[in-house]
Amino acid sequence: MDDLCDAARKKNNKKTTTKKKTTKGEFTPFSHRSIVLFIPFLPVKPALPEHCFIHGRWLLLLLLFVGVFGPPPALCQACKNVVVLHLEVVQVCRVPICNNRLDRLRETSKPTTFTGCFVMTDSILEDNVAFYSDGAAYWRGRPATVDAMLGGYGHISGLDVCASRKFLSQFLGEGPGKTGQTRALDCGSGIGRITKRLLLPLFDRVDMVDVTETFLKRAPAYLGAEAQRVDNYYCSGLQDFIPMPGHYDLIWIQWVIGHLTDEHLTEFLKRSCAALRPGGLICIKDNVAQEGVIWDGEDSSVCRSLDLLSRIVEDAGMTILEQKCQDNFPKEIYAVWMIAMR
C-alpha cells in the first residue's frame, strides 16, 4: 500500500500558480480530513467505476470492506456526497486481501474491476467554517501586489491576459448568440489585475468582488483613472455572494474556485447564471489537476480535475461552449484551463 500511496502522491503533487497560491499542493493521503476507499466493483450499468473516477476526490489507497457482498452501510455513508453513484445497481465484491497487493485481487475468479472511489471535497473538508476562514486569513496576510495575486509568478500576467482576451473575444459582439459588452463582474478580483487589463478594455462598466478588504481598498489606486468605470467593490466570499439577477454580460471567475466546496461552487454558478443578461457568458479560468482533487493546506484551497469541473458545471444546469488550455505557462505549474459556459 505504501508503494501505491507514493505513486499517487508523485503523480498529483506538482507546483501550482494560482491567483492564490505560492507553493505546491500537499497531497496528504492519511490526514484527518481524508477518507480512503479503494474497492473492487462488479459493475452493473451504469458502470460505477467510471462514475467514481469522474466524480472522485482525493486519490487515497486504503483497502476496505473485505468479505461481504453488497454495498455495506459504511460504504454508503462514505460515498454520501459522491454525485450520482447509483449504489443500488452496484454490487461491491469483497474478496480477501493478502499483503495489500492488488494483483491478488485481480487473480480472483470474479470479473471484478478494481477502481478508486474518491470522496467529494465536501466530505474531505469536514469543517467548512475552518476551510473558508483559513483561506481568508491567508489572503489577509498577503501584500496587495500583482506578484502576490499570482503567487510569485507576476511575470506571467501578460501571457495570461493575452490568452484570456483571445479566448473571450470569440464570444463578444452583436447578433444572435453573441455576448454584449456593457457590464462584467470580476470574481476573486484581488486588486483588479483582470479588471484593469482584460475587462475594462472590453466592457463599459465592471464590478469587482473579493474576500479581502485590503485588496479592494488598494484597487482604485491600482486602476488609476479607469477606476471611475468600476461601479461596485463587493467584499465577500463567493460562497455568500449573490450577484444581481439579469445584470451582467460576462462573469469572469479566475483562480478562485479552489476556495469553494463543490456544493458552494455549484450554487454560485447557478446564481451567476441567473445574473446574466440575454446572451451572457460565464468564464472560469483556473488550475486543473491531472485527476481527482489536490488539497493545498497553505492557502486552504483545492485543485480539481477537468472532469470534475465539467460535472459541477453540468450539475449547475449549464452547458460548456468552449474550453482551452492556456499555452506557454511555466512547465512546473499546473495546467490552466479556460472554460466558457452559459
GROMACS .gro file of C-alpha atoms in nm:
model
  342
    1MET     CA    1   0.000   0.000   0.000
    2ASP     CA    2   0.289   0.237   0.077
    3ASP     CA    3   0.416   0.195  -0.279
    4LEU     CA    4   0.074   0.282  -0.417
    5CYS     CA    5   0.046   0.589  -0.198
    6ASP     CA    6   0.391   0.706  -0.308
    7ALA     CA    7   0.298   0.661  -0.674
    8ALA     CA    8  -0.025   0.852  -0.633
    9ARG     CA    9   0.149   1.130  -0.445
   10LYS     CA   10   0.415   1.171  -0.714
   11LYS     CA   11   0.155   1.178  -0.988
   12ASN     CA   12  -0.052   1.455  -0.832
   13ASN     CA   13   0.197   1.666  -0.637
   14LYS     CA   14   0.305   1.938  -0.882
   15LYS     CA   15   0.375   2.303  -0.827
   16THR     CA   16   0.091   2.542  -0.887
   17THR     CA   17   0.047   2.905  -0.959
   18THR     CA   18  -0.291   3.049  -0.898
   19LYS     CA   19  -0.411   3.385  -0.800
   20LYS     CA   20  -0.397   3.248  -0.451
   21LYS     CA   21  -0.107   3.003  -0.423
   22THR     CA   22   0.261   3.029  -0.354
   23THR     CA   23   0.367   2.669  -0.302
   24LYS     CA   24   0.286   2.330  -0.442
   25GLY     CA   25  -0.024   2.149  -0.321
   26GLU     CA   26   0.033   1.899  -0.043
   27PHE     CA   27  -0.101   1.551  -0.112
   28THR     CA   28  -0.180   1.413   0.232
   29PRO     CA   29  -0.350   1.076   0.196
   30PHE     CA   30  -0.380   1.000   0.564
   31SER     CA   31  -0.478   1.338   0.706
   32HIS     CA   32  -0.775   1.356   0.942
   33ARG     CA   33  -0.976   1.518   0.664
   34SER     CA   34  -0.930   1.228   0.426
   35ILE     CA   35  -1.137   0.917   0.368
   36VAL     CA   36  -0.971   0.646   0.166
   37LEU     CA   37  -1.154   0.392  -0.044
   38PHE     CA   38  -1.013   0.153  -0.299
   39ILE     CA   39  -1.274  -0.112  -0.371
   40PRO     CA   40  -1.314  -0.386  -0.633
   41PHE     CA   41  -1.651  -0.344  -0.804
   42LEU     CA   42  -1.877  -0.571  -1.002
   43PRO     CA   43  -2.002  -0.307  -1.244
   44VAL     CA   44  -2.366  -0.312  -1.344
   45LYS     CA   45  -2.486  -0.038  -1.578
   46PRO     CA   46  -2.440   0.248  -1.522
   47ALA     CA   47  -2.080   0.148  -1.461
   48LEU     CA   48  -1.981   0.267  -1.118
   49PRO     CA   49  -1.606   0.262  -1.179
   50GLU     CA   50  -1.644   0.535  -1.440
   51HIS     CA   51  -1.870   0.736  -1.215
   52CYS     CA   52  -1.625   0.704  -0.930
   53PHE     CA   53  -1.340   0.829  -1.142
   54ILE     CA   54  -1.534   1.122  -1.284
   55HIS     CA   55  -1.683   1.231  -0.955
   56GLY     CA   56  -1.398   1.120  -0.739
   57ARG     CA   57  -1.196   1.316  -0.494
   58TRP     CA   58  -0.865   1.253  -0.330
   59LEU     CA   59  -0.682   0.953  -0.470
   60LEU     CA   60  -0.629   0.757  -0.149
   61LEU     CA   61  -0.540   0.394  -0.118
   62LEU     CA   62  -0.693   0.226   0.186
   63LEU     CA   63  -0.836  -0.116   0.110
   64LEU     CA   64  -1.164  -0.165   0.294
   65PHE     CA   65  -1.477  -0.377   0.313
   66VAL     CA   66  -1.338  -0.725   0.269
   67GLY     CA   67  -1.560  -1.031   0.281
   68VAL     CA   68  -1.922  -0.926   0.225
   69PHE     CA   69  -2.146  -0.894  -0.076
   70GLY     CA   70  -2.346  -0.580  -0.145
   71PRO     CA   71  -2.276  -0.218  -0.051
   72PRO     CA   72  -2.235  -0.208   0.328
   73PRO     CA   73  -2.369   0.089   0.531
   74ALA     CA   74  -2.020   0.220   0.591
   75LEU     CA   75  -1.959   0.243   0.215
   76CYS     CA   76  -2.289   0.420   0.157
   77GLN     CA   77  -2.205   0.668   0.433
   78ALA     CA   78  -1.856   0.730   0.298
   79CYS     CA   79  -1.994   0.788  -0.051
   80LYS     CA   80  -2.288   1.003   0.054
   81ASN     CA   81  -2.150   1.313  -0.117
   82VAL     CA   82  -2.033   1.142  -0.434
   83VAL     CA   83  -2.260   1.254  -0.716
   84VAL     CA   84  -2.493   1.007  -0.890
   85LEU     CA   85  -2.320   0.687  -0.791
   86HIS     CA   86  -2.628   0.465  -0.831
   87LEU     CA   87  -2.518   0.237  -0.550
   88GLU     CA   88  -2.846   0.047  -0.579
   89VAL     CA   89  -2.732  -0.106  -0.909
   90VAL     CA   90  -2.381  -0.192  -0.799
   91GLN     CA   91  -2.260  -0.496  -0.616
   92VAL     CA   92  -1.949  -0.446  -0.410
   93CYS     CA   93  -1.735  -0.754  -0.441
   94ARG     CA   94  -1.544  -0.820  -0.120
   95VAL     CA   95  -1.251  -1.051  -0.167
   96PRO     CA   96  -0.956  -1.146   0.051
   97ILE     CA   97  -0.666  -0.908   0.054
   98CYS     CA   98  -0.327  -1.070   0.108
   99ASN     CA   99  -0.030  -0.848   0.185
  100ASN     CA  100  -0.220  -0.549   0.045
  101ARG     CA  101  -0.134  -0.649  -0.309
  102LEU     CA  102  -0.367  -0.555  -0.591
  103ASP     CA  103  -0.251  -0.845  -0.808
  104ARG     CA  104  -0.413  -1.091  -0.567
  105LEU     CA  105  -0.742  -0.906  -0.616
  106ARG     CA  106  -0.705  -0.926  -0.991
  107GLU     CA  107  -0.644  -1.301  -0.967
  108THR     CA  108  -0.989  -1.369  -0.822
  109SER     CA  109  -1.235  -1.564  -1.032
  110LYS     CA  110  -1.498  -1.290  -1.027
  111PRO     CA  111  -1.497  -1.045  -1.322
  112THR     CA  112  -1.416  -0.754  -1.095
  113THR     CA  113  -1.285  -0.413  -1.191
  114PHE     CA  114  -1.052  -0.260  -0.936
  115THR     CA  115  -1.105   0.112  -0.924
  116GLY     CA  116  -1.093   0.407  -0.690
  117CYS     CA  117  -1.398   0.550  -0.521
  118PHE     CA  118  -1.293   0.901  -0.426
  119VAL     CA  119  -1.479   1.106  -0.170
  120MET     CA  120  -1.605   1.450  -0.271
  121THR     CA  121  -1.444   1.764  -0.136
  122ASP     CA  122  -1.741   1.833   0.088
  123SER     CA  123  -1.668   1.507   0.268
  124ILE     CA  124  -1.297   1.574   0.294
  125LEU     CA  125  -1.350   1.926   0.420
  126GLU     CA  126  -1.547   1.828   0.726
  127ASP     CA  127  -1.511   2.174   0.879
  128ASN     CA  128  -1.627   2.417   0.610
  129VAL     CA  129  -1.604   2.709   0.852
  130ALA     CA  130  -1.233   2.646   0.901
  131PHE     CA  131  -1.185   2.588   0.528
  132TYR     CA  132  -1.316   2.936   0.450
  133SER     CA  133  -1.172   3.119   0.749
  134ASP     CA  134  -0.825   2.973   0.691
  135GLY     CA  135  -0.834   3.079   0.326
  136ALA     CA  136  -0.948   3.430   0.414
  137ALA     CA  137  -0.678   3.460   0.681
  138TYR     CA  138  -0.411   3.354   0.433
  139TRP     CA  139  -0.502   3.632   0.193
  140ARG     CA  140  -0.529   3.894   0.463
  141GLY     CA  141  -0.159   3.830   0.520
  142ARG     CA  142  -0.057   3.878   0.156
  143PRO     CA  143   0.060   4.211   0.010
  144ALA     CA  144  -0.169   4.394  -0.232
  145THR     CA  145   0.053   4.348  -0.538
  146VAL     CA  146   0.022   4.177  -0.876
  147ASP     CA  147   0.303   3.937  -0.784
  148ALA     CA  148   0.118   3.832  -0.469
  149MET     CA  149  -0.204   3.786  -0.666
  150LEU     CA  150  -0.017   3.544  -0.893
  151GLY     CA  151   0.165   3.352  -0.621
  152GLY     CA  152   0.506   3.489  -0.713
  153TYR     CA  153   0.452   3.446  -1.087
  154GLY     CA  154   0.381   3.809  -1.169
  155HIS     CA  155   0.586   3.779  -1.487
  156ILE     CA  156   0.319   3.559  -1.650
  157SER     CA  157   0.047   3.824  -1.621
  158GLY     CA  158   0.091   3.943  -1.981
  159LEU     CA  159   0.071   3.590  -2.122
  160ASP     CA  160  -0.234   3.523  -1.909
  161VAL     CA  161  -0.426   3.832  -2.016
  162CYS     CA  162  -0.336   3.793  -2.384
  163ALA     CA  163  -0.468   3.435  -2.394
  164SER     CA  164  -0.780   3.531  -2.199
  165ARG     CA  165  -0.857   3.817  -2.438
  166LYS     CA  166  -0.820   3.589  -2.740
  167PHE     CA  167  -1.042   3.324  -2.581
  168LEU     CA  168  -1.308   3.572  -2.473
  169SER     CA  169  -1.320   3.777  -2.792
  170GLN     CA  170  -1.472   3.495  -2.996
  171PHE     CA  171  -1.795   3.531  -2.794
  172LEU     CA  172  -1.825   3.911  -2.795
  173GLY     CA  173  -2.016   4.127  -3.039
  174GLU     CA  174  -2.364   4.185  -3.175
  175GLY     CA  175  -2.605   3.934  -3.318
  176PRO     CA  176  -2.764   3.603  -3.218
  177GLY     CA  177  -2.567   3.411  -2.957
  178LYS     CA  178  -2.315   3.690  -2.907
  179THR     CA  179  -2.229   3.840  -2.569
  180GLY     CA  180  -2.280   4.211  -2.510
  181GLN     CA  181  -2.011   4.437  -2.372
  182THR     CA  182  -2.197   4.660  -2.128
  183ARG     CA  183  -2.112   4.516  -1.786
  184ALA     CA  184  -1.880   4.249  -1.645
  185LEU     CA  185  -1.819   4.102  -1.299
  186ASP     CA  186  -1.465   4.013  -1.186
  187CYS     CA  187  -1.484   3.731  -0.927
  188GLY     CA  188  -1.185   3.686  -0.699
  189SER     CA  189  -1.067   4.021  -0.831
  190GLY     CA  190  -0.790   4.093  -0.585
  191ILE     CA  191  -0.656   4.441  -0.655
  192GLY     CA  192  -0.806   4.439  -1.005
  193ARG     CA  193  -0.543   4.289  -1.234
  194ILE     CA  194  -0.806   4.125  -1.457
  195THR     CA  195  -1.040   4.422  -1.430
  196LYS     CA  196  -0.767   4.660  -1.548
  197ARG     CA  197  -0.607   4.457  -1.822
  198LEU     CA  198  -0.887   4.236  -1.956
  199LEU     CA  199  -1.234   4.359  -1.862
  200LEU     CA  200  -1.219   4.739  -1.873
  201PRO     CA  201  -1.071   4.739  -2.227
  202LEU     CA  202  -1.366   4.525  -2.343
  203PHE     CA  203  -1.662   4.633  -2.128
  204ASP     CA  204  -1.819   4.967  -2.040
  205ARG     CA  205  -1.862   4.900  -1.669
  206VAL     CA  206  -1.715   4.645  -1.426
  207ASP     CA  207  -1.797   4.528  -1.073
  208MET     CA  208  -1.538   4.356  -0.854
  209VAL     CA  209  -1.583   4.102  -0.575
  210ASP     CA  210  -1.313   3.966  -0.345
  211VAL     CA  211  -1.296   3.827   0.006
  212THR     CA  212  -1.002   4.050   0.107
  213GLU     CA  213  -1.093   4.407   0.201
  214THR     CA  214  -0.738   4.541   0.177
  215PHE     CA  215  -0.716   4.429  -0.186
  216LEU     CA  216  -1.036   4.613  -0.276
  217LYS     CA  217  -0.920   4.926  -0.095
  218ARG     CA  218  -0.599   4.918  -0.296
  219ALA     CA  219  -0.786   4.866  -0.626
  220PRO     CA  220  -0.878   5.230  -0.712
  221ALA     CA  221  -0.516   5.341  -0.691
  222TYR     CA  222  -0.402   5.042  -0.897
  223LEU     CA  223  -0.670   5.101  -1.162
  224GLY     CA  224  -0.592   5.472  -1.191
  225ALA     CA  225  -0.825   5.689  -1.399
  226GLU     CA  226  -1.014   5.382  -1.522
  227ALA     CA  227  -1.141   5.323  -1.168
  228GLN     CA  228  -1.428   5.559  -1.250
  229ARG     CA  229  -1.576   5.281  -1.464
  230VAL     CA  230  -1.585   5.037  -1.171
  231ASP     CA  231  -1.923   5.077  -1.005
  232ASN     CA  232  -1.906   4.836  -0.712
  233TYR     CA  233  -1.639   4.680  -0.493
  234TYR     CA  234  -1.804   4.389  -0.311
  235CYS     CA  235  -1.615   4.240  -0.016
  236SER     CA  236  -1.748   3.886   0.009
  237GLY     CA  237  -1.657   3.523  -0.035
  238LEU     CA  238  -1.823   3.373  -0.341
  239GLN     CA  239  -1.999   3.117  -0.122
  240ASP     CA  240  -2.206   3.407   0.019
  241PHE     CA  241  -2.215   3.644  -0.278
  242ILE     CA  242  -2.540   3.690  -0.471
  243PRO     CA  243  -2.489   3.880  -0.798
  244MET     CA  244  -2.776   4.098  -0.913
  245PRO     CA  245  -3.013   3.899  -1.138
  246GLY     CA  246  -3.006   3.984  -1.508
  247HIS     CA  247  -2.726   4.235  -1.461
  248TYR     CA  248  -2.408   4.111  -1.633
  249ASP     CA  249  -2.296   4.030  -1.986
  250LEU     CA  250  -1.991   3.847  -1.851
  251ILE     CA  251  -1.899   3.690  -1.519
  252TRP     CA  252  -1.525   3.614  -1.512
  253ILE     CA  253  -1.407   3.374  -1.238
  254GLN     CA  254  -1.029   3.332  -1.227
  255TRP     CA  255  -0.806   3.148  -0.981
  256VAL     CA  256  -1.065   3.144  -0.704
  257ILE     CA  257  -1.291   2.837  -0.742
  258GLY     CA  258  -1.045   2.631  -0.536
  259HIS     CA  259  -1.164   2.828  -0.235
  260LEU     CA  260  -1.518   2.688  -0.272
  261THR     CA  261  -1.651   2.346  -0.183
  262ASP     CA  262  -1.824   2.155  -0.462
  263GLU     CA  263  -2.167   2.239  -0.326
  264HIS     CA  264  -2.092   2.608  -0.291
  265LEU     CA  265  -1.931   2.625  -0.635
  266THR     CA  266  -2.236   2.461  -0.790
  267GLU     CA  267  -2.471   2.701  -0.613
  268PHE     CA  268  -2.260   3.003  -0.705
  269LEU     CA  269  -2.268   2.903  -1.072
  270LYS     CA  270  -2.646   2.876  -1.051
  271ARG     CA  271  -2.668   3.227  -0.904
  272SER     CA  272  -2.425   3.354  -1.165
  273CYS     CA  273  -2.634   3.205  -1.444
  274ALA     CA  274  -2.937   3.392  -1.309
  275ALA     CA  275  -2.730   3.712  -1.306
  276LEU     CA  276  -2.661   3.701  -1.680
  277ARG     CA  277  -2.827   3.924  -1.935
  278PRO     CA  278  -2.952   3.765  -2.261
  279GLY     CA  279  -2.651   3.621  -2.442
  280GLY     CA  280  -2.445   3.649  -2.125
  281LEU     CA  281  -2.142   3.431  -2.056
  282ILE     CA  282  -1.962   3.282  -1.758
  283CYS     CA  283  -1.590   3.206  -1.789
  284ILE     CA  284  -1.381   3.010  -1.542
  285LYS     CA  285  -1.003   3.020  -1.566
  286ASP     CA  286  -0.820   2.810  -1.313
  287ASN     CA  287  -0.564   2.543  -1.232
  288VAL     CA  288  -0.664   2.189  -1.325
  289ALA     CA  289  -0.533   1.872  -1.161
  290GLN     CA  290  -0.447   1.570  -1.372
  291GLU     CA  291  -0.705   1.370  -1.179
  292GLY     CA  292  -0.913   1.390  -0.865
  293VAL     CA  293  -0.857   1.677  -0.625
  294ILE     CA  294  -0.538   1.810  -0.466
  295TRP     CA  295  -0.556   1.988  -0.133
  296ASP     CA  296  -0.327   2.283  -0.054
  297GLY     CA  297  -0.317   2.342   0.321
  298GLU     CA  298  -0.116   2.663   0.297
  299ASP     CA  299  -0.394   2.875   0.147
  300SER     CA  300  -0.680   2.633   0.224
  301SER     CA  301  -0.781   2.551  -0.133
  302VAL     CA  302  -0.833   2.258  -0.368
  303CYS     CA  303  -0.739   2.196  -0.731
  304ARG     CA  304  -0.987   1.986  -0.928
  305SER     CA  305  -0.955   1.780  -1.244
  306LEU     CA  306  -1.120   1.894  -1.567
  307ASP     CA  307  -1.367   1.604  -1.547
  308LEU     CA  308  -1.478   1.713  -1.203
  309LEU     CA  309  -1.516   2.075  -1.309
  310SER     CA  310  -1.722   1.966  -1.608
  311ARG     CA  311  -1.952   1.767  -1.383
  312ILE     CA  312  -2.000   2.063  -1.150
  313VAL     CA  313  -2.090   2.284  -1.447
  314GLU     CA  314  -2.342   2.022  -1.557
  315ASP     CA  315  -2.485   1.997  -1.206
  316ALA     CA  316  -2.534   2.374  -1.210
  317GLY     CA  317  -2.753   2.333  -1.519
  318MET     CA  318  -2.511   2.499  -1.758
  319THR     CA  319  -2.355   2.399  -2.089
  320ILE     CA  320  -1.986   2.433  -2.173
  321LEU     CA  321  -1.945   2.622  -2.501
  322GLU     CA  322  -1.568   2.612  -2.532
  323GLN     CA  323  -1.266   2.512  -2.326
  324LYS     CA  324  -0.899   2.566  -2.394
  325CYS     CA  325  -0.573   2.506  -2.213
  326GLN     CA  326  -0.351   2.808  -2.157
  327ASP     CA  327  -0.032   2.797  -2.366
  328ASN     CA  328   0.324   2.892  -2.274
  329PHE     CA  329   0.297   2.892  -1.897
  330PRO     CA  330   0.596   2.757  -1.697
  331LYS     CA  331   0.617   2.380  -1.711
  332GLU     CA  332   0.640   2.340  -1.333
  333ILE     CA  333   0.291   2.472  -1.266
  334TYR     CA  334  -0.047   2.308  -1.305
  335ALA     CA  335  -0.224   2.318  -1.638
  336VAL     CA  336  -0.455   2.621  -1.654
  337TRP     CA  337  -0.782   2.590  -1.844
  338MET     CA  338  -1.035   2.844  -1.969
  339ILE     CA  339  -1.397   2.726  -1.973
  340ALA     CA  340  -1.682   2.929  -2.125
  341MET     CA  341  -2.041   2.838  -2.037
  342ARG     CA  342  -2.395   2.967  -2.024
   0.00000   0.00000   0.00000
